[in-house]
Coordinates of C-alpha atoms in Angstrom, one line a residue:
M1499 CA 10.5 216.2 103.0
K1500 CA 10.9 219.9 104.0
K1501 CA 8.5 219.1 107.1
V1502 CA 10.7 216.5 108.0
F1503 CA 13.6 218.8 107.9
I1504 CA 11.9 221.4 110.0
A1505 CA 11.1 218.8 112.7
L1506 CA 14.5 217.7 113.0
L1507 CA 15.8 221.2 113.3
A1508 CA 13.6 222.0 116.0
I1509 CA 14.6 218.9 118.1
F1510 CA 18.3 219.8 117.7
M1511 CA 17.4 223.2 119.0
I1512 CA 15.6 222.0 121.6
S1513 CA 18.2 219.8 122.7
I1514 CA 20.9 222.5 122.7
F1515 CA 18.3 224.7 125.0
A1516 CA 18.0 221.9 127.2
A1517 CA 21.8 221.0 127.4
S1518 CA 22.1 224.7 128.1
A1519 CA 19.5 224.8 130.8
Q1520 CA 21.3 221.7 132.4
Q1521 CA 24.6 223.2 132.5
D1522 CA 23.3 226.2 134.0
D1523 CA 21.7 224.5 136.6
E1524 CA 24.8 222.0 137.4
Q1525 CA 26.9 225.2 137.7
V1526 CA 29.1 224.9 140.6
V1527 CA 29.5 227.8 143.4
T1528 CA 32.9 227.5 145.4
L1529 CA 32.7 229.0 148.8
T1530 CA 35.0 229.7 151.1
V1531 CA 34.3 230.3 155.0
E1532 CA 34.3 233.9 154.7
Q1533 CA 32.0 233.7 151.4
A1534 CA 29.7 231.4 153.2
V1535 CA 29.3 234.2 156.2
D1536 CA 28.8 237.0 153.6
Y1537 CA 26.0 234.8 152.0
A1538 CA 24.5 234.3 155.5
M1539 CA 24.9 237.5 156.9
E1540 CA 22.8 239.1 153.3
N1541 CA 20.4 236.6 153.3
S1542 CA 19.3 235.5 156.6
R1543 CA 15.7 235.7 157.5
D1544 CA 16.3 236.1 161.2
L1545 CA 18.9 238.5 160.8
K1546 CA 16.7 240.9 158.7
S1547 CA 14.0 240.2 161.2
N1548 CA 16.3 241.5 164.3
D1549 CA 16.8 244.5 162.0
I1550 CA 13.6 245.4 161.9
D1551 CA 13.2 244.8 165.5
L1552 CA 16.2 247.2 166.3
A1553 CA 14.8 250.1 163.9
I1554 CA 11.5 250.0 166.1
K1555 CA 13.5 250.5 169.3
E1556 CA 15.8 253.0 167.7
R1557 CA 12.5 254.9 166.9
S1558 CA 11.2 254.7 170.1
S1559 CA 14.3 256.0 171.5
K1560 CA 14.3 258.7 168.8
Y1561 CA 10.9 260.3 169.6
S1562 CA 10.8 259.2 173.4
W1563 CA 10.4 263.2 174.0
N1564 CA 7.2 263.1 172.6
V1565 CA 5.6 262.7 176.2
F1566 CA 6.1 266.3 176.1
L1567 CA 4.1 267.1 172.9
P1568 CA 0.7 268.6 174.2
E1569 CA -2.7 266.7 173.2
I1570 CA -4.5 269.1 170.8
T1571 CA -7.8 268.5 169.8
V1572 CA -10.1 270.2 167.4
S1573 CA -13.9 269.9 166.9
G1574 CA -16.9 271.8 165.1
S1575 CA -20.7 271.5 165.7
A1576 CA -23.9 272.6 164.5
V1577 CA -26.6 272.6 167.1
R1578 CA -30.3 273.2 166.9
T1579 CA -32.1 274.1 169.9
T1580 CA -36.0 273.2 169.7
D1581 CA -36.9 276.0 172.1
I1582 CA -35.9 279.4 172.1
D1583 CA -39.0 281.4 173.3
S1584 CA -37.3 282.7 176.3
T1585 CA -34.1 283.8 174.7
L1586 CA -35.7 285.0 171.5
N1587 CA -38.0 287.3 173.6
Q1588 CA -35.3 288.6 175.8
T1589 CA -33.6 289.5 172.5
N1590 CA -36.7 291.2 171.2
A1591 CA -37.2 292.9 174.7
M1592 CA -33.8 294.2 174.2
R1593 CA -33.8 295.5 170.8
G1594 CA -37.7 297.1 171.8
M1595 CA -35.7 298.9 174.3
A1596 CA -33.4 300.1 171.8
Q1597 CA -36.4 301.0 169.3
A1598 CA -35.0 298.2 167.0
P1599 CA -37.2 295.7 164.6
L1600 CA -38.0 293.1 166.9
L1601 CA -37.0 289.8 165.9
E1602 CA -39.4 286.6 164.7
A1603 CA -39.1 282.9 165.7
E1604 CA -37.5 282.2 162.2
E1605 CA -35.7 278.9 161.8
K1606 CA -32.1 280.2 162.0
Y1607 CA -32.6 281.5 165.4
H1608 CA -32.9 277.8 166.4
W1609 CA -29.4 277.1 165.3
A1610 CA -25.6 277.7 166.6
L1611 CA -22.7 276.9 165.2
A1612 CA -19.7 276.0 167.8
G1613 CA -16.0 275.3 167.7
N1614 CA -13.7 273.8 169.7
I1615 CA -9.8 273.7 170.1
N1616 CA -8.3 272.4 173.3
A1617 CA -5.0 271.7 174.0
Q1618 CA -3.8 269.8 177.2
L1619 CA -0.2 269.3 178.5
N1620 CA 0.7 266.8 181.1
L1621 CA 3.8 267.2 183.0
S1622 CA 5.2 264.9 185.4
L1623 CA 8.7 264.1 186.9
A1624 CA 8.0 260.8 185.9
Y1625 CA 8.9 261.3 182.2
I1626 CA 12.5 261.8 182.9
Y1627 CA 13.1 258.1 183.6
S1628 CA 10.5 257.0 181.3
I1629 CA 12.8 258.6 178.2
K1630 CA 15.7 257.1 179.8
A1631 CA 14.2 253.9 179.7
A1632 CA 13.4 254.0 176.0
K1633 CA 16.8 255.0 175.3
A1634 CA 18.2 252.0 177.5
G1635 CA 15.7 250.1 175.3
Y1636 CA 17.6 251.0 172.2
E1637 CA 21.0 250.1 174.1
G1638 CA 19.5 246.7 174.8
G1639 CA 18.4 246.3 171.3
K1640 CA 21.6 246.9 169.8
I1641 CA 23.2 244.2 172.0
T1642 CA 20.6 242.0 170.9
W1643 CA 21.4 242.5 167.2
E1644 CA 25.0 242.2 167.9
Q1645 CA 24.3 238.7 169.6
S1646 CA 22.7 237.7 166.7
Q1647 CA 25.3 238.7 164.2
K1648 CA 28.0 237.2 166.2
Q1649 CA 25.7 233.9 166.9
T1650 CA 25.0 233.7 163.1
V1651 CA 28.6 234.1 161.8
M1652 CA 29.7 231.4 164.7
N1653 CA 27.2 228.9 163.7
I1654 CA 27.8 229.4 159.8
K1655 CA 31.5 228.8 160.7
K1656 CA 31.0 225.9 162.6
L1657 CA 28.8 224.1 159.9
F1658 CA 31.3 225.1 157.2
Y1659 CA 34.1 223.2 159.2
G1660 CA 31.7 220.7 160.1
L1661 CA 31.3 220.1 156.5
L1662 CA 34.8 220.0 155.7
L1663 CA 35.3 217.6 158.2
Q1664 CA 32.9 215.4 156.8
Q1665 CA 34.4 215.9 153.3
E1666 CA 37.6 214.9 154.7
S1667 CA 36.2 211.7 156.4
L1668 CA 34.7 211.2 153.0
A1669 CA 37.9 211.7 151.0
I1670 CA 39.4 209.0 153.6
Q1671 CA 36.4 206.5 152.8
R1672 CA 37.2 206.7 149.2
M1673 CA 41.0 206.6 149.5
S1674 CA 40.2 203.2 151.4
L1675 CA 37.7 201.9 148.7
E1676 CA 40.0 202.7 146.2
N1677 CA 42.9 201.2 148.0
A1678 CA 40.3 198.0 148.3
R1679 CA 40.0 198.3 144.8
Q1680 CA 43.7 198.0 144.0
R1681 CA 44.2 195.2 146.5
A1682 CA 41.6 193.2 144.6
N1683 CA 43.3 193.9 141.3
Q1684 CA 46.3 192.6 143.0
A1685 CA 44.6 189.6 144.2
Q1686 CA 43.4 188.6 141.0
I1687 CA 47.3 189.2 139.3
N1688 CA 48.9 187.1 142.4
F1689 CA 45.9 184.4 141.7
N1690 CA 46.5 184.2 138.1
N1691 CA 50.0 183.8 138.7
G1692 CA 49.3 181.2 141.2
R1693 CA 50.7 183.3 144.3
I1694 CA 47.6 182.9 146.2
P1695 CA 44.7 180.6 146.7
Q1696 CA 41.5 181.5 145.3
L1697 CA 39.9 182.1 148.5
Q1698 CA 42.3 184.9 149.3
L1699 CA 41.1 186.6 146.1
L1700 CA 37.7 186.0 146.7
N1701 CA 38.0 187.4 150.4
A1702 CA 39.8 190.9 148.7
Q1703 CA 37.0 191.1 146.0
V1704 CA 34.3 190.9 148.7
T1705 CA 35.8 193.3 151.0
Y1706 CA 36.1 196.0 147.9
E1707 CA 32.4 195.3 147.3
N1708 CA 31.6 195.4 151.1
Q1709 CA 33.2 198.9 151.2
R1710 CA 31.3 200.5 147.9
P1711 CA 27.7 200.9 149.4
E1712 CA 29.3 202.6 152.7
V1713 CA 31.1 205.3 150.4
E1714 CA 28.1 205.6 148.4
T1715 CA 26.1 206.2 151.5
A1716 CA 28.2 208.6 152.6
E1717 CA 28.5 210.4 149.8
Q1718 CA 24.7 210.8 149.4
S1719 CA 24.7 212.4 153.2
F1720 CA 27.3 214.5 152.5
Y1721 CA 25.5 216.0 149.5
Q1722 CA 22.2 216.3 151.5
Q1723 CA 24.1 218.3 154.1
L1724 CA 25.8 220.6 151.7
D1725 CA 22.0 221.4 150.2
T1726 CA 21.0 222.1 153.3
F1727 CA 24.1 224.3 154.3
A1728 CA 23.4 226.4 150.8
F1729 CA 19.7 226.6 152.0
L1730 CA 20.8 228.3 155.6
I1731 CA 23.0 230.4 153.9
G1732 CA 20.4 232.1 151.6
L1733 CA 21.6 230.4 148.2
P1734 CA 18.9 229.1 145.9
V1735 CA 17.7 225.7 146.5
G1736 CA 19.4 223.5 144.5
T1737 CA 22.8 225.2 144.1
K1738 CA 25.6 222.8 143.7
I1739 CA 28.1 224.1 146.2
E1740 CA 31.7 223.0 146.6
L1741 CA 33.8 223.9 149.9
S1742 CA 37.4 225.7 149.6
G1743 CA 39.3 225.3 152.4
S1744 CA 41.0 223.1 155.2
I1745 CA 40.7 222.2 158.6
E1746 CA 43.9 224.2 160.0
P1747 CA 43.9 225.7 163.0
E1748 CA 45.5 228.9 164.3
Y1749 CA 46.8 228.3 167.6
V1750 CA 46.6 230.6 170.6
N1751 CA 48.5 231.0 173.9
V1752 CA 45.7 231.8 176.3
N1753 CA 45.3 231.8 180.2
A1754 CA 41.9 231.1 181.5
E1755 CA 42.0 234.0 184.3
E1756 CA 44.2 236.5 182.5
L1757 CA 40.9 236.5 180.0
L1758 CA 38.5 236.8 182.5
K1759 CA 39.8 239.8 184.3
K1760 CA 40.6 241.2 180.5
Y1761 CA 37.4 240.3 178.7
G1762 CA 35.0 239.2 181.3
E1763 CA 32.8 242.1 181.2
N1764 CA 32.7 242.1 177.1
N1765 CA 30.3 239.0 177.7
L1766 CA 27.0 240.1 175.4
N1767 CA 24.7 238.1 177.7
V1768 CA 26.1 239.6 180.9
R1769 CA 25.6 243.1 179.0
A1770 CA 21.9 242.0 177.9
L1771 CA 20.9 241.4 181.3
Q1772 CA 22.7 244.3 182.8
N1773 CA 20.8 246.4 180.5
N1774 CA 17.4 244.9 181.4
I1775 CA 18.4 245.3 185.2
D1776 CA 19.1 249.2 184.3
I1777 CA 15.3 249.5 182.4
L1778 CA 13.5 247.8 185.2
N1779 CA 15.2 250.1 187.7
M1780 CA 14.5 253.4 185.9
N1781 CA 10.7 252.0 185.4
L1782 CA 10.5 251.6 189.1
K1783 CA 12.0 255.1 189.8
A1784 CA 9.4 256.5 187.3
L1785 CA 6.6 254.6 189.1
N1786 CA 7.6 255.9 192.3
L1787 CA 7.8 259.6 190.9
S1788 CA 4.2 259.2 189.3
S1789 CA 2.9 258.0 192.9
Y1790 CA 4.8 260.7 195.1
T1791 CA 5.2 263.9 193.2
P1792 CA 2.4 265.9 191.9
A1793 CA 1.4 266.0 188.1
L1794 CA 1.2 269.4 186.5
I1795 CA -1.9 269.6 183.9
L1796 CA -2.0 272.6 181.6
S1797 CA -5.1 272.9 179.7
Y1798 CA -6.4 275.8 177.1
G1799 CA -9.6 275.5 175.5
W1800 CA -11.1 278.0 172.8
Q1801 CA -14.6 277.6 172.1
P1802 CA -16.1 280.1 169.4
V1803 CA -20.1 280.1 169.5
G1804 CA -21.8 281.4 166.6
T1805 CA -25.5 282.8 166.8
W1806 CA -28.3 284.7 165.1
W1807 CA -29.8 285.9 167.8
T1808 CA -28.7 289.7 167.2
G1809 CA -29.8 289.4 163.4
D1810 CA -26.4 288.7 162.2
L1811 CA -24.1 285.9 162.9
D1812 CA -22.3 287.0 165.8
F1813 CA -19.3 284.8 167.7
T1814 CA -18.6 284.8 171.8
D1815 CA -15.8 283.1 172.9
Q1816 CA -16.5 280.7 175.5
G1817 CA -12.7 279.1 176.1
S1818 CA -10.9 278.9 179.2
L1819 CA -7.6 278.3 180.7
S1820 CA -6.5 276.1 183.6
I1821 CA -3.5 275.1 185.4
T1822 CA -3.8 272.0 187.7
L1823 CA -1.7 270.4 190.4
A1824 CA -3.0 266.9 191.0
F1825 CA -1.8 264.4 193.5
N1826 CA -3.1 260.7 193.1
I1827 CA -3.5 259.9 197.0
T1828 CA -4.7 256.2 196.1
N1829 CA -1.5 255.5 194.4
M1830 CA 0.3 256.5 197.6
L1831 CA -1.7 253.7 199.6
P1832 CA 0.7 250.6 200.1
W1833 CA -2.0 248.1 199.2
S1834 CA -2.9 249.9 195.8
A1835 CA -2.3 248.2 192.6
N1836 CA 0.5 251.2 191.8
R1837 CA 2.4 249.9 195.0
Q1838 CA 1.8 246.2 194.1
Q1839 CA 3.4 247.1 190.6
A1840 CA 6.5 249.0 192.1
Q1841 CA 6.7 245.6 194.5
D1842 CA 6.8 243.5 191.6
L1843 CA 9.4 245.5 189.8
K1844 CA 11.8 245.2 193.0
D1845 CA 11.3 241.4 193.0
N1846 CA 12.1 240.9 189.4
I1847 CA 15.2 243.1 189.9
A1848 CA 16.5 240.8 192.3
K1849 CA 15.9 238.2 190.3
L1850 CA 17.9 239.3 187.8
D1851 CA 20.3 240.1 190.3
L1852 CA 20.6 236.5 191.0
T1853 CA 20.6 235.6 187.7
M1854 CA 23.6 238.1 187.0
E1855 CA 25.4 235.9 189.6
T1856 CA 25.0 232.6 187.9
L1857 CA 25.5 234.2 184.6
T1858 CA 29.0 235.1 185.8
E1859 CA 30.1 232.3 187.5
N1860 CA 28.5 230.2 184.4
Q1861 CA 31.0 232.3 182.1
K1862 CA 34.0 231.4 184.3
V1863 CA 33.0 227.8 184.0
Q1864 CA 32.6 228.2 179.9
V1865 CA 36.1 230.0 179.7
R1866 CA 38.0 227.5 181.6
K1867 CA 36.4 224.5 179.8
A1868 CA 37.1 226.3 176.4
V1869 CA 40.9 226.7 177.3
D1870 CA 41.1 223.3 178.7
T1871 CA 39.7 221.8 175.4
L1872 CA 42.0 224.1 173.2
N1873 CA 45.2 222.7 175.3
Q1874 CA 44.1 219.5 175.2
A1875 CA 43.3 219.5 171.3
R1876 CA 46.5 220.8 171.0
E1877 CA 48.1 218.0 172.5
Q1878 CA 46.1 215.3 170.8
I1879 CA 46.7 216.7 167.3
D1880 CA 50.5 216.8 168.1
S1881 CA 50.3 213.2 169.6
M1882 CA 48.1 212.0 166.7
G1883 CA 50.2 213.6 163.9
R1884 CA 52.9 211.1 165.0
T1885 CA 50.4 208.4 165.2
V1886 CA 49.6 209.2 161.7
E1887 CA 53.2 209.0 160.5
L1888 CA 53.5 205.6 162.1
A1889 CA 50.5 204.4 160.9
Q1890 CA 51.3 205.2 157.2
R1891 CA 54.6 203.8 157.4
S1892 CA 52.6 200.5 158.5
Y1893 CA 50.2 200.4 156.0
D1894 CA 52.6 201.0 153.2
M1895 CA 54.9 198.1 154.7
S1896 CA 51.7 196.1 154.9
V1897 CA 50.7 196.8 151.5
S1898 CA 53.9 195.9 150.1
S1899 CA 54.3 192.7 151.7
Y1900 CA 50.9 191.6 150.3
N1901 CA 51.6 192.5 147.1
N1902 CA 54.7 190.1 147.1
G1903 CA 52.3 187.5 148.6
R1904 CA 53.8 187.9 152.4
M1905 CA 51.1 188.8 154.2
E1906 CA 47.4 188.0 154.7
L1907 CA 44.6 190.7 153.6
L1908 CA 43.4 190.5 157.1
D1909 CA 46.9 192.2 158.0
V1910 CA 46.6 194.9 155.2
R1911 CA 42.9 195.6 156.4
D1912 CA 44.0 196.2 160.1
A1913 CA 46.7 198.5 158.7
Q1914 CA 44.3 200.3 156.6
T1915 CA 41.7 200.5 159.5
Q1916 CA 44.7 202.0 162.0
L1917 CA 45.6 204.6 159.6
N1918 CA 42.0 205.7 159.1
Q1919 CA 41.5 206.0 162.8
A1920 CA 44.5 208.0 163.3
M1921 CA 43.9 210.4 160.1
L1922 CA 39.9 211.1 161.2
G1923 CA 41.2 211.3 164.9
Q1924 CA 43.5 214.3 164.0
L1925 CA 40.7 215.9 162.0
N1926 CA 38.5 215.7 164.4
Q1927 CA 40.8 217.1 167.1
K1928 CA 41.7 220.0 164.8
F1929 CA 38.0 220.6 164.3
N1930 CA 37.2 220.9 168.2
Y1931 CA 40.3 223.4 168.6
I1932 CA 38.7 225.6 165.7
S1933 CA 35.3 225.3 167.5
A1934 CA 36.5 225.8 171.0
L1935 CA 38.4 228.8 169.7
M1936 CA 35.2 230.2 168.4
D1937 CA 33.5 229.5 171.3
L1938 CA 35.8 231.3 173.6
E1939 CA 35.6 234.4 171.3
Y1940 CA 32.2 234.6 171.5
E1941 CA 32.0 234.0 175.2
L1942 CA 34.3 237.0 175.8
N1943 CA 33.1 238.8 172.7
S1944 CA 36.7 239.8 171.6
D1945 CA 39.1 238.8 169.0
L1946 CA 41.7 236.9 170.5
S1947 CA 44.3 237.4 167.4
E1948 CA 46.7 239.1 169.6
Y1949 CA 47.3 235.8 171.3
K1950 CA 47.9 233.9 168.1
E1951 CA 51.7 231.9 168.1

């Protein structure tokens, strides 16, 4: 009996822990659009990779002056000479003249110790533009980093509002399903009271049953999209999220020409391309200076050599100092690899200039397109707002007449369809307005809140 009690207690505790774990797993995270952006900015792997790229360019810019560091090498050698007879005889003779004890061919006289410290510094006017190019590369890296940040923010916001649109559409479908259920119930009451034939009852029931799988499929698709969105912003896989917000645009009063004149140069793509052109020009100047100006080479070497030829270990300095002014004549030849590289740089600069013209013209097109979309969406939102009101009145009147047996089910379904289309159409135009405004702000790299009505 005691064992049975223990087993039951264990099962009870396990069930409690399982229920608690399931409750934790099903915990819902409520997200606003700002919170979704914060999650993405904190957890995006692409943004973290861009942070590393920027750190690399920053380090390259910070230490670009290291081209002025001399190249210093230190080495040491022990050298054994096989034949030292001539040197030893000469040393013995010199010592004999000085009446010193003559040296014998001992093993140590075969050896010499040599050290070498060499410092070389190459100086060229080309280094000036090499350093400038490195610093410009860092500025370009900051532009690319800013692009990735703003692109991520815009994409997450669009996804968020797209999910809100899908959520609102699902709510309309659920409302339609509930209305179909109520009509089926009312049809059952009317049939029981002898007010409608059985065929009309069956039509109402079939309509309701046909709508159920459509709504269930829409729900499944929506929840799958939520899971994908949670993954994209960096939430743990399986996190249940709930969107908090509404598709309500903040209207702005803008003019395309005024925006282009005021913010046209802020475009990040234009700035990035101009930065690339500047870097190529600096590289071209550096290449020309290295070709047509001399390089100054400073070299100093200290080379102490120790021998035992005088009896004791004696060091002599065989170092040297040299100052060289060098021209590379080959690099000046028009058909040399150096000059061909310079011509390639010129051609690439010309190509980027053409790309800049295309990019500038395309920016005008995109800005005008976004402004037109804003104006059109604004008109459609107002127009569809009035349509929704009329469709709602028509539907309410149809339902009332149907409930009283004065209208066919088909008429109610038509009224419901028209109402749904009007509501979804208005929501789509609101989403288009929000999306176009985000595109416009990204294209101009500017906050247009000053133009809000």
